[in-house]
Amino acid sequence: MFKINNLSAGIGGKTILKEISLDIKPGQVHAIMGPNGSGKSTMAGVISGNDNYEVTAGELLFDGKDIKDLDPEERACMGVFLAFQYPVSIAGVNNMVFLQASINSIRKYKGLPPLDAFDLIELIKSKMKLINMNPDLLQRGLNDGFSGGEKKRNEILQMLCLEPKLVILDETDSGLDIDAMKAVADGVNAIRDDQRSFIVVTHYQRLLDYIKPDVVHILKDGEIVMSGDYKLALKLEKEGYGWLS
Amino acid sequence: MAKLVQLADSNFLNDLDQHLSHPAWYAKVTKLADQYLNSSSVPGKKDEQWRYTNLKWINGTRWTNVTKVNSGKVDQLLQSVNIDQNTIDLLCVNGRFVNPKNHQDVCFEDLKDVMTLPQDHQMNFFDGVRYRWLHDALQLNFNLKRHCHVVFLATDPHQWHNVILNTKVSQAIADNMLNISVVYPQSTLNLEVDTQLDQTSELNYMVWTAPDSKLILRHRSQLGKEARLKVFLYNFEASWVHETCHVHVGEKASVDMSGLLLPCKSHFDDKEIDVVHDSPKGISRQQFYSVARDKGKAVFHGKAIVKATAPGTDARQLAHALMLSDQCQIFSRPELEIDIDDVQCQHGSSVGQIDKNALFYLQARGINLEDAKNMIIKGFLEEVIRKLPPMWQETMRNRVAIHGFSAK
């Protein structure tokens, strides 16, 4: 489904990711954990096509096709979704209008007709209920004046509406209270199936209590230094990263 | 005044062309504006208000006068600035007030849903309107039921608007008037505007220019106690604009000035704003957003002066600008001059390109680069468009879209 082969990438000439390889099968959840500055967000950015980062070697194979040279919008249309650690606020761009543009853009790519206003509202409202999101936020500017929890819920709402094949959650749990974290996890679990895969970037094991991973990787200094099952996350929670060196 | 009465009594409804030509007194007003411009010294680069202005064309300008407009021309003028005629209550074409739907002379019946007026004043109402808006105050006791949208179509290059709202006799003469001047396409307009708002009166004032026109506007305003003025400067289709606004804010009065500067090609748009607070507890807002493309040049110079006689003043300025090309230019200079401690004053200014993070965010949701850029620009402009009266917002969005900022 999604394979990373010997990926090296960096920013401003500095190498951050060093020959990383991952094989994520359909339906799997892979957790990426690691200390600050280890390259977790860089990896999320590189997969989603952020041109701040430069890929210097390797492949990103999505359904067998190397996507590393594609524009971010094409990757999104193919089914790659990044839930941002810091969702951008854009005042003046109505949240509903943005969702409509996004949904219909992806539908157009898939050769589907655009959703009309009634179907669109019905779809969005049904998804909002899943994550207990305030409907008033639809009429506001995109993430404009949203609290941290509201922004993260909005990310999950977009994920639910766009139904991507590969979801990357970049520290989606950061800054969330327990209820908000549970709502986010409920959203993710609502669309888990045997075809959809997840990369969950997190510092804390708590999110993984709600979204059970199949594989846990530890990223350190731009390299995957260890992989294991859920018990690895429990060990990190208990002992930190000191024992790895 | 005698001439005005004589004009109203004559029957000029039959011949439309004749009806739409200049009335005699209107010619006097335009001549005054012409004389005023000619008596002003030719601006130079050393004049602060003209410092960034391309002055080459001014000396060689021929002020062509389009003396006659027919009914078709009126439609064409309104279409050129994308104004829906159904939203207009009163249309003034070169000094004559006509019904916007049939271009016939207005009668009181046309306006019965807009205002109430004592029976004995109805005969003189339109004289009053002409007199009030174009000459001097006339004290009539009428009330507007809702916003009254008055559109001035100007084909004469020299215009002088004297808007006086007087509340000494009447109760709340104008609850909200939207006064719009439309400039003939590819023409040059020299517009002098004087507004005087007495106690508690309110005025919304806007000048719209047609594509490729040129505009020199000098706006002077005096606000009485608790008067409220909103000025909308949205002349972004013009090829060359120099607007100066000087506002005196009275006690507890408020002025809200906003505008969009969207120069493209080699267009130039300059706003010079002076707001003087010399009485207590006045409020002023200046909010100007610019988006420059190609070799376009936008200048915002906003100043709020708070005198020692104006405690409790609340003055704010905001100027944001986006640069979309390597060759465009933005000059932004918000200034505060404060002579007293007991005030709240803020100013802010930013100039930059479209935020790359915002672009990536939209692209990561499947929206292509061009549409993402347009969406961000439209959102940026929306912050100012929202300040317009609601019924004009959609029209303005359409104009912005026609001007080149449309997200699919």
Coordinates of C-alpha atoms in Angstrom, one line a residue, chain A residues 48-52 72-73 76 81-82 84 88 90-93 98 101-102 105-106 142-143 155 158, chain B residues 355-369 371 375-376 378-380 382-383 386 408:
Chain A
S48 CA 2.6 14.9 2.0
G49 CA 4.8 17.0 -0.4
N50 CA 5.9 20.0 1.5
D51 CA 8.4 21.7 -0.7
N52 CA 10.3 23.1 2.3
P72 CA 0.9 18.1 -2.7
E73 CA -2.6 18.5 -4.3
A76 CA -4.0 14.5 -1.7
F81 CA -3.9 13.0 4.0
L82 CA -1.8 14.9 6.5
F84 CA -1.2 19.0 10.7
V88 CA -2.9 27.1 9.5
I90 CA -6.7 31.6 7.1
A91 CA -9.0 34.5 8.0
G92 CA -11.7 35.3 5.4
V93 CA -11.7 31.8 3.9
F98 CA -12.9 25.5 2.0
A101 CA -13.5 23.2 -2.5
S102 CA -11.5 20.4 -1.1
S105 CA -11.5 18.9 -6.0
I106 CA -10.8 15.3 -4.9
L142 CA -10.7 28.5 8.4
N143 CA -9.3 27.7 11.8
E155 CA -8.4 18.3 10.9
Q158 CA -11.5 17.0 7.0
Chain B
D355 CA 2.0 32.7 3.2
K356 CA 3.6 29.5 1.9
N357 CA 2.3 27.5 4.8
A358 CA -1.3 28.6 4.0
L359 CA -0.7 27.6 0.4
F360 CA 0.6 24.2 1.3
Y361 CA -2.3 23.6 3.7
L362 CA -4.8 24.1 0.9
Q363 CA -2.8 22.1 -1.6
A364 CA -2.5 19.3 1.0
R365 CA -6.3 19.2 0.8
G366 CA -6.4 18.6 -3.0
I367 CA -6.8 22.3 -4.0
N368 CA -4.5 23.2 -6.9
L369 CA -2.0 26.0 -6.6
D371 CA -7.1 28.1 -6.9
M375 CA -8.8 31.5 -2.3
I376 CA -6.2 33.1 0.1
K378 CA -10.1 36.4 -1.7
G379 CA -10.1 35.6 2.0
F380 CA -7.7 38.5 2.5
E382 CA -13.0 39.6 2.4
E383 CA -11.8 41.1 5.6
R386 CA -17.3 42.6 5.1
K408 CA -13.1 28.3 -9.1

